[in-house]
Each structure stands twice: as structure tokens, then as C-alpha cells.
Coordinates of C-alpha atoms and ligand atoms in Angstrom, one line a residue:
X1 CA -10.3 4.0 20.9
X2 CA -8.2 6.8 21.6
X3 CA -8.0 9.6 18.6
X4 CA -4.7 11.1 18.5
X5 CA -4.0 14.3 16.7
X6 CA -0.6 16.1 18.3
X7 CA 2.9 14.3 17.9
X8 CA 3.4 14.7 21.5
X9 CA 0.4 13.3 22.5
X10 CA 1.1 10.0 20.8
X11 CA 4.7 10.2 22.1
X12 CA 3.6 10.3 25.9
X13 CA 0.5 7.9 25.0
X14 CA 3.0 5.1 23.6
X15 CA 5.7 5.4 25.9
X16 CA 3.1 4.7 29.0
X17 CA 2.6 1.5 27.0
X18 CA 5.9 0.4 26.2
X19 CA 7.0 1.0 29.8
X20 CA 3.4 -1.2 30.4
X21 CA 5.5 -3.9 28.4
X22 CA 3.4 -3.9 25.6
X23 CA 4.4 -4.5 22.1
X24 CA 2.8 -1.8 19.2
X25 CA 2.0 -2.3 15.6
X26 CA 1.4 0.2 13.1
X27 CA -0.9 0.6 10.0
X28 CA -0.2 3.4 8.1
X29 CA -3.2 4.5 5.7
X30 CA -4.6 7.2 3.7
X31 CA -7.4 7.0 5.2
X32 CA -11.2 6.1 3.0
X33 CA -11.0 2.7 4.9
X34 CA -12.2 -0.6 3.5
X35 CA -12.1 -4.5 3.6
X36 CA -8.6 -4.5 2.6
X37 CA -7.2 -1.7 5.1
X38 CA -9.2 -3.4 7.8
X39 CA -8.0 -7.0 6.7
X40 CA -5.0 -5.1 8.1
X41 CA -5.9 -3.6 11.2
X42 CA -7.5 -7.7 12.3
X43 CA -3.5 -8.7 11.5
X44 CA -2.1 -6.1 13.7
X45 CA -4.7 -7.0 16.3
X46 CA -3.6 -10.8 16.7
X47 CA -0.1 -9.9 16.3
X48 CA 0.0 -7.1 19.1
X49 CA -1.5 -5.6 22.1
X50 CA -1.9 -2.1 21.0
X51 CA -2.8 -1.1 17.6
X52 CA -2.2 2.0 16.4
X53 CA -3.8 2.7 13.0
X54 CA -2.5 6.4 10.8
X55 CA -4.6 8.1 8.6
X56 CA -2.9 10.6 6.7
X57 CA -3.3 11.8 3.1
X58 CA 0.6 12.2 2.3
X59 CA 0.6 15.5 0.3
X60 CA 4.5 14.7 -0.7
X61 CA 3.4 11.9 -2.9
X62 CA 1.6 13.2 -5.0
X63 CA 3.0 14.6 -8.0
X64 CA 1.4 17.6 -9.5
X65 CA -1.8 17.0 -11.5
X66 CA -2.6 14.3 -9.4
X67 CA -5.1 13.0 -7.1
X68 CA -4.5 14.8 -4.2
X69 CA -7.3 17.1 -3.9
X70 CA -9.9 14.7 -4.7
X71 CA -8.8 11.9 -2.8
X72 CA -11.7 10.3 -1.0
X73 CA -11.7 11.6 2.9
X74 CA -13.9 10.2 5.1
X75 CA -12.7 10.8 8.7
X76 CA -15.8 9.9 10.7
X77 CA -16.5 6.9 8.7
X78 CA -12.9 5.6 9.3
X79 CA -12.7 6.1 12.7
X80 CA -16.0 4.1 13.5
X81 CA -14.7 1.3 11.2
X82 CA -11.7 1.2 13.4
X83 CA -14.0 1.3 16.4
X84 CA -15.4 -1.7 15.2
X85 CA -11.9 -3.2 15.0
X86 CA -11.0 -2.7 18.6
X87 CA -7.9 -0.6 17.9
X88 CA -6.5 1.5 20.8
X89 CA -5.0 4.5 18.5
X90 CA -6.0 6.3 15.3
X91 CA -3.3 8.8 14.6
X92 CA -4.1 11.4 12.6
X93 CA -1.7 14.5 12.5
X94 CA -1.7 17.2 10.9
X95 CA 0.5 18.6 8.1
X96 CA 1.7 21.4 9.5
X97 CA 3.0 18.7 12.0
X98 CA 4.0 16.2 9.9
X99 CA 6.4 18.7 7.7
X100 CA 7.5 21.3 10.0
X101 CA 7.8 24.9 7.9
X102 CA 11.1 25.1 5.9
X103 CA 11.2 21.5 6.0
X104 CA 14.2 20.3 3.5
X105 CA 14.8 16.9 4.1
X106 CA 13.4 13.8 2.6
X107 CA 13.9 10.2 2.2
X108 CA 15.2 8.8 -1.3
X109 CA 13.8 6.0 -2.5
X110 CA 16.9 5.1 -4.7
X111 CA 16.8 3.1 -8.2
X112 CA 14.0 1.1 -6.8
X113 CA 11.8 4.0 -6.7
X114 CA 12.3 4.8 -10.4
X115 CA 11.0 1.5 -12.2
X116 CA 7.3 1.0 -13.4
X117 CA 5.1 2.8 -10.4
X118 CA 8.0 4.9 -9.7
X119 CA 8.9 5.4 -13.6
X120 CA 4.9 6.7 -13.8
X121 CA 4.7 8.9 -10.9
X122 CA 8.0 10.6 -10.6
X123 CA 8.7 11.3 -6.8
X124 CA 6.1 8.9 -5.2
X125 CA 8.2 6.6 -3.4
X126 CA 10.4 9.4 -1.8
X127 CA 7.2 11.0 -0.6
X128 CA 6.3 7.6 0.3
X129 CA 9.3 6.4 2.2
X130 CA 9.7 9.8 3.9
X131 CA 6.4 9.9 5.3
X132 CA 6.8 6.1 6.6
X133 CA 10.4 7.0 8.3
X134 CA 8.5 9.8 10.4
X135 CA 5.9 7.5 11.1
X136 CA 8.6 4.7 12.3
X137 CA 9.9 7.1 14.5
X138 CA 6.9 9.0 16.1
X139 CA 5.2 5.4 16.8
X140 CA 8.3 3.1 17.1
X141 CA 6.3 0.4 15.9
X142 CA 7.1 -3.5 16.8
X143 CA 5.5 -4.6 13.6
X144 CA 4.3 -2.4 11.0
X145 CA 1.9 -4.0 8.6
X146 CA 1.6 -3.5 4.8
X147 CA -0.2 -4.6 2.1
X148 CA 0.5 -6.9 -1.1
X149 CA -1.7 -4.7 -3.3
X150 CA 0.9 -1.7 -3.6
X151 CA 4.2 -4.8 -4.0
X152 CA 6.1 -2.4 -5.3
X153 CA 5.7 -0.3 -1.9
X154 CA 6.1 -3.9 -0.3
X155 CA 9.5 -3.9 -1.2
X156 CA 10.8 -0.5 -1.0
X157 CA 9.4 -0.5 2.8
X158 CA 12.0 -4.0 3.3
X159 CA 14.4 -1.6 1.8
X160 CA 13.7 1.3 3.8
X161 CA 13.8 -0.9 7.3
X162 CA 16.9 -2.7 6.2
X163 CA 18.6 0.3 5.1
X164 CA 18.2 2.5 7.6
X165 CA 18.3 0.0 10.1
X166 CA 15.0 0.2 11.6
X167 CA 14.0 -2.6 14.3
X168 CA 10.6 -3.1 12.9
X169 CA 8.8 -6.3 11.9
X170 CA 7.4 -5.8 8.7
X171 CA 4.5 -7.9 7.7
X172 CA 2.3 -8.2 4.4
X173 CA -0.9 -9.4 4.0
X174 CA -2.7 -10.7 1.1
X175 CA -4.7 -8.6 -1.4
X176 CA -8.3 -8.6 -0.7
X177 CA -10.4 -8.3 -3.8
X178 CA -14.4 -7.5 -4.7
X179 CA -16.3 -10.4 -5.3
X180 CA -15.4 -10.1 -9.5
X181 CA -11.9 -10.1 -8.4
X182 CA -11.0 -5.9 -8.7
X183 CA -8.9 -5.2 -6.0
X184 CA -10.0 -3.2 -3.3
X185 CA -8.9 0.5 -3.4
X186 CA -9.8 3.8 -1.7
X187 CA -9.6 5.1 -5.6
X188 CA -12.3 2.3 -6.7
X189 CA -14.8 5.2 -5.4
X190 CA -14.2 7.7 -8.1
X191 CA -14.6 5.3 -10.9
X192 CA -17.9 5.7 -13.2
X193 CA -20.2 3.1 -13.7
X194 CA -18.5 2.0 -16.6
X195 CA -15.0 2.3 -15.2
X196 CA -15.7 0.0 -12.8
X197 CA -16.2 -2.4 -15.4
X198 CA -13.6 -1.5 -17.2
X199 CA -11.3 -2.1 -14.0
X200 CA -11.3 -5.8 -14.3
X201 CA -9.3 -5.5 -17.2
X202 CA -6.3 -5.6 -14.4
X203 CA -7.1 -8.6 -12.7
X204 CA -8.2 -10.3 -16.1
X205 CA -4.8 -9.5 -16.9
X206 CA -2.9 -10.5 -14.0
X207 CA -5.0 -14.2 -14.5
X208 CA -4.5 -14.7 -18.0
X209 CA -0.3 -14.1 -17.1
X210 CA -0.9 -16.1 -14.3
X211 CA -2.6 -19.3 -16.5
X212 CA 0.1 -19.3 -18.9
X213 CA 2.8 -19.4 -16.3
X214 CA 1.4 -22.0 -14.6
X215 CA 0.5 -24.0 -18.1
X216 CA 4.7 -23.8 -17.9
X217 CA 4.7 -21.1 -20.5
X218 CA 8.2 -18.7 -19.9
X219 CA 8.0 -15.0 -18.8
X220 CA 8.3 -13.5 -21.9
X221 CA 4.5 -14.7 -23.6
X222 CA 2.9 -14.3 -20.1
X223 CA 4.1 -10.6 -19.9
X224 CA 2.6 -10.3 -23.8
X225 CA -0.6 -12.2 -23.2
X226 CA -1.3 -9.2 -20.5
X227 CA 0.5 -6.8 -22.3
X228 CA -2.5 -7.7 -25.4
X229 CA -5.2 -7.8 -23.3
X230 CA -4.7 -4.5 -21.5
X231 CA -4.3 -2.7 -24.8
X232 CA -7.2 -4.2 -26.2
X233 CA -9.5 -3.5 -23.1
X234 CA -12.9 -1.2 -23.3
X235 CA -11.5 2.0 -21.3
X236 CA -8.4 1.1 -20.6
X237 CA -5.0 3.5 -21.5
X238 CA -2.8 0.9 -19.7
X239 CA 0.7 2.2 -17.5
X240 CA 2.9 -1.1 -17.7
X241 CA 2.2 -4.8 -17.7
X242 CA 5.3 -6.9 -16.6
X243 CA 6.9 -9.4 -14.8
X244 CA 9.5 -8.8 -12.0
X245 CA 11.4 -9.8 -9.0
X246 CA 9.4 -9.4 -6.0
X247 CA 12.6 -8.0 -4.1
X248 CA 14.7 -5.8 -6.9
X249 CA 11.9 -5.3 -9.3
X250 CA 14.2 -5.8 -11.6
X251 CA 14.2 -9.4 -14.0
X252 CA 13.0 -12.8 -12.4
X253 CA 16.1 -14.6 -11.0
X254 CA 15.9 -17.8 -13.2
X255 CA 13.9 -20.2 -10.3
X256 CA 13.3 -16.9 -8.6
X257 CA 9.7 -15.7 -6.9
X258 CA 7.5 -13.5 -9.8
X259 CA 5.3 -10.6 -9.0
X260 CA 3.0 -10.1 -12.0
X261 CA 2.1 -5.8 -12.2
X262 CA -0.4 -3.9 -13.8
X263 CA -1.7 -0.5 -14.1
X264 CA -3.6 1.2 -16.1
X265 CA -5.8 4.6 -16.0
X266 CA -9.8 4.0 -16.3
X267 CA -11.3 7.7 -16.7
X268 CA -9.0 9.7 -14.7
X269 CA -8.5 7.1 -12.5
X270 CA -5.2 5.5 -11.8
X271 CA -5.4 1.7 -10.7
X272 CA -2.6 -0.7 -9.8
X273 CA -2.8 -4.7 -9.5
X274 CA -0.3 -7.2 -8.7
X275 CA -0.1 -11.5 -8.7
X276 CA 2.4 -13.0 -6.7
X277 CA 3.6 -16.2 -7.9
X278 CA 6.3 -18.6 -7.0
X279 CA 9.1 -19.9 -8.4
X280 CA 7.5 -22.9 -10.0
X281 CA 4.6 -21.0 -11.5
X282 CA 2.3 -21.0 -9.0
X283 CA -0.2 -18.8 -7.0
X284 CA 1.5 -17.3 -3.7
X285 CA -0.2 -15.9 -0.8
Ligands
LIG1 P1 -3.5 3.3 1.3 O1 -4.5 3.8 2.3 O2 -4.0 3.1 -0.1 O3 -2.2 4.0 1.5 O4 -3.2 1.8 1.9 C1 -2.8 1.6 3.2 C2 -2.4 0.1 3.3 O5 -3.4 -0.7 3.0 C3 -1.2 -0.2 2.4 O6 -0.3 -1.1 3.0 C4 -1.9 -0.9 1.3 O7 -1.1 -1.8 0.6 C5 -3.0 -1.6 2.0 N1 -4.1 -2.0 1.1 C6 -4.7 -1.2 0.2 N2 -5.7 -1.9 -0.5 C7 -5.6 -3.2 -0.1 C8 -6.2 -4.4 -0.4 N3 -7.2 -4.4 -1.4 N4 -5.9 -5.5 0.2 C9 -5.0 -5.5 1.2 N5 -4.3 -4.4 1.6 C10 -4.6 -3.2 1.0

């Protein structure tokens, strides 16, 4: 596995493949690698011939008096995972690189980037979608690969490809979860003994919502069944609970797909959780 830190590096390195004929796919991470980023990188390995995996802790989205400083980092541990995984490129530049000095120019997320994880963290999804247009256009990715854990990401990043017309596959795999069914996150690390108990409370949510929807219940009592049990839950200061449109994040279309959301702080730890679910109530993958 190659490790790439200079822009220009990657350029030359990627253009000797495509002229090679070879098709590229992107995972972009923040690095502190587990199951669920690597659930990734074994995607972009049977979808391509070269994989090129970022790791970069985006400093523009983070809002002020968030995580950015304590972030788990753990380069040499990632890059040995992805070792493991057979990738041909880690990319990790730098950010001095990344946002060139007097850099003005960003990416807007639009209304999409305003609702629930956007109405919480004011700014994230610009940071967000800026950082993943430089990283369309330094790797010029066939397929770039995301995950269903961050759905509200998901669909900003079809957004972001179909607005600004980029040629890029976008794929999204399933959420991988612990064994008691807490979703895997680089942030799971910094929870205290008890917050990781208390952390179930989102997925407990998210399957009492799910039960009542496919029981045939409406939207309305499974948002409040999760609604109740995140305010009742040891530890938890919940964020939202609702029920949206996968695509808009605005109301289910009457027949329409559901993604169940949750987050809530555990400590000062900020989790997020999601449930995809189809039109006719039930469990999608
Ligand atoms: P992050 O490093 O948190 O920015 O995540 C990088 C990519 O990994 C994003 O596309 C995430 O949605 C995805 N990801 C994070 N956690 C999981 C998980 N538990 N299962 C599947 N994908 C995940």
C-alpha cells in the first residue's frame, strides 16, 4: 500500500492508473478506523481495481466547542488495518494542503444542510460537502463509497454529485453495529463505561420505532415511542428523534421510503443512529 501525503503525488500516482485503464474508488474517512469503515474499504475492493482510502480530520466541520481536538487519531493503527485490506492508496494530506492560505471558498450545503444534524451542528454539512468536492476532484473517483450510519450525509453527498454534476458512482453500505446493536463509531472511544451503556438508548430507540411501524402503527406514535424512550433514558440529553424522507429529509411521502434518526449526547459525547425502513414498514438494507 502506497501512503500518499502531497496533492501532486496522488495526482501523478492516479493518472498512471487511469491511463493503465483502471477504474478508482474512494473512501473518505476521518481516520480511527474500525469494522464499519473497513466494511467499506472490502466494498470498494470488489467494486474496483484500485482503492484509495482518505484519512483526514476535516477541521471545517467542526463547529466551535466541538470535538475537533480530541478526536481519536490513530495514524499507524489505520494504515496497518488498511494493509490488511489490500488497498493500494491511503491519502492523507495535510491542511495546509487541503485549504490553501486565504482560502474563501466553500461548498453550501443548501436547506438540506440545515434540518436535524445540520439544525444541531450549524455549518457541518458545508464543511462536509466542501471537503468531499476537493476530494472528488484530487482523486476523480469512479465510485466513492459512503456509509448508511451518517444518512443524513448519505443524502446530501447524492445532492452534491447530482448538483454539481460530478461523474461518480456513489454507493452506501449498511451500518455495522457492536454485537448489542450500538453502532460502530470512531466517537464510541471516548465514551465512559457507563456511556457506553447508556448509548444503546439510540438503537433501542430506533427498534422500538421500527416495531410499531411494522405492527402497521402510522409515523406519528413511532416518532413518539422514540421520542419517550430517549427522554426517559439513564444519561441521555437526546438531539432529535424523527421520521423522515431518506432523500429530502423532509416528511415521508405517503407510500414513500422512512429513515428513522436519532441523536443524542452521552457525557460529552455526541452519537447519531439511523433505521432505514421501506415503504411498507419494513427493515431495509
Ligand atoms: P467517518 O470517519 O466517521 O467520517 O466515516 C467515514 C465513512 O465511514 C462514512 O461514510 C461513514 O458513514 C462510514 N461509517 C462510519 N461508521 C460506520 C458504521 N458503523 N457502519 C458503516 N459505515 C460507517
Amino acid at each position: 500500500m502506497r501512503v500518499v501525503r502531497r496533492l501532486t503525488e496522488l495526482g501523478e500516482v492516479l493518472d498512471a492508473e487511469r491511463r493503465a485503464g483502471r477504474t478508482i474508488s474512494l473512501v473518505p474517512t476521518m481516520g480511527a478506523l474500525h469494522e464499519g469503515h473497513l466494511s467499506l474499504v472490502r466494498l470498494a475492493r470488489q467494486s474496483s481495481d484500485v482503492v484509495v482510502v482518505s484519512i483526514f480530520v476535516n477541521p471545517l466541520q467542526f463547529g466551535s466547542g466541538e470535538d475537533f481536538q480530541r478526536y481519536p487519531r490513530d495514524t499507524e493503527g489505520d494504515l496497518e488495518l488498511l494493509r490488511g485490506e489490500r488497498a493500494e492508496i491511503a491519502f492523507l494530506p495535510s491542511t495546509a494542503d487541503t485549504y490553501p492560505p486565504g482560502a474563501t471558498v466553500t461548498v453550501s450545503a443548501g436547506p438540506l444542510g440545515d434540518v436535524l444534524e445540520g439544525a444541531a451542528r450549524p455549518g457541518h454539512f458545508d464543511g462536509v460537502l466542501t471537503v468531499l468536492t476537493k476530494l472528488f476532484h484530487l482523486v476523480e473517483p469512479d465510485i466513492a463509497i459512503f456509509g448508511q450510519k451518517d444518512a443524513q450525509q448519505v443524502a446530501l453527498v447524492h445532492r452534491l454529485v447530482t448538483d454539481l454534476n460530478f461523474r461518480i458512482c456513489v454507493v452506501v453500505a449498511p451500518t455495522v453495529r457492536e454485537a448489542d446493536g450500538l453502532a460502530m463509531s470512531s466517537r464510541n472511544v471516548l465514551l465512559s463505561a457507563d456511556g457506553r451503556k447508556h448509548a444503546l438508548a439510540l438503537s433501542h430507540a430506533l427498534l422500538l420505532g421500527r416495531e410499531e411501524l411494522e405492527r402497521g402503527g402510522d409515523v406519528s406514535a413511532a416518532v413518539s415511542i422514540m421520542r419517550e424512550h430517549l427522554d426517559a433514558a439513564d444519561g441521555a440529553e437526546p438531539s432529535y428523534a424523527d421520521a423522515v424522507d431518506p432523500l429530502t429529509f423532509g416528511p415521508p411521502q405517503p407510500g414513500g421510503d422512512i429513515v428513522l434518526v436519532v441523536a443524542a449526547r452521552f457525557g460529552n459525547v455526541r452519537l447519531i443512529d439511523n433505521e432505514p425502513m421501506t415503504n411498507g414498514g419494513r427493515r431495509k438494507e
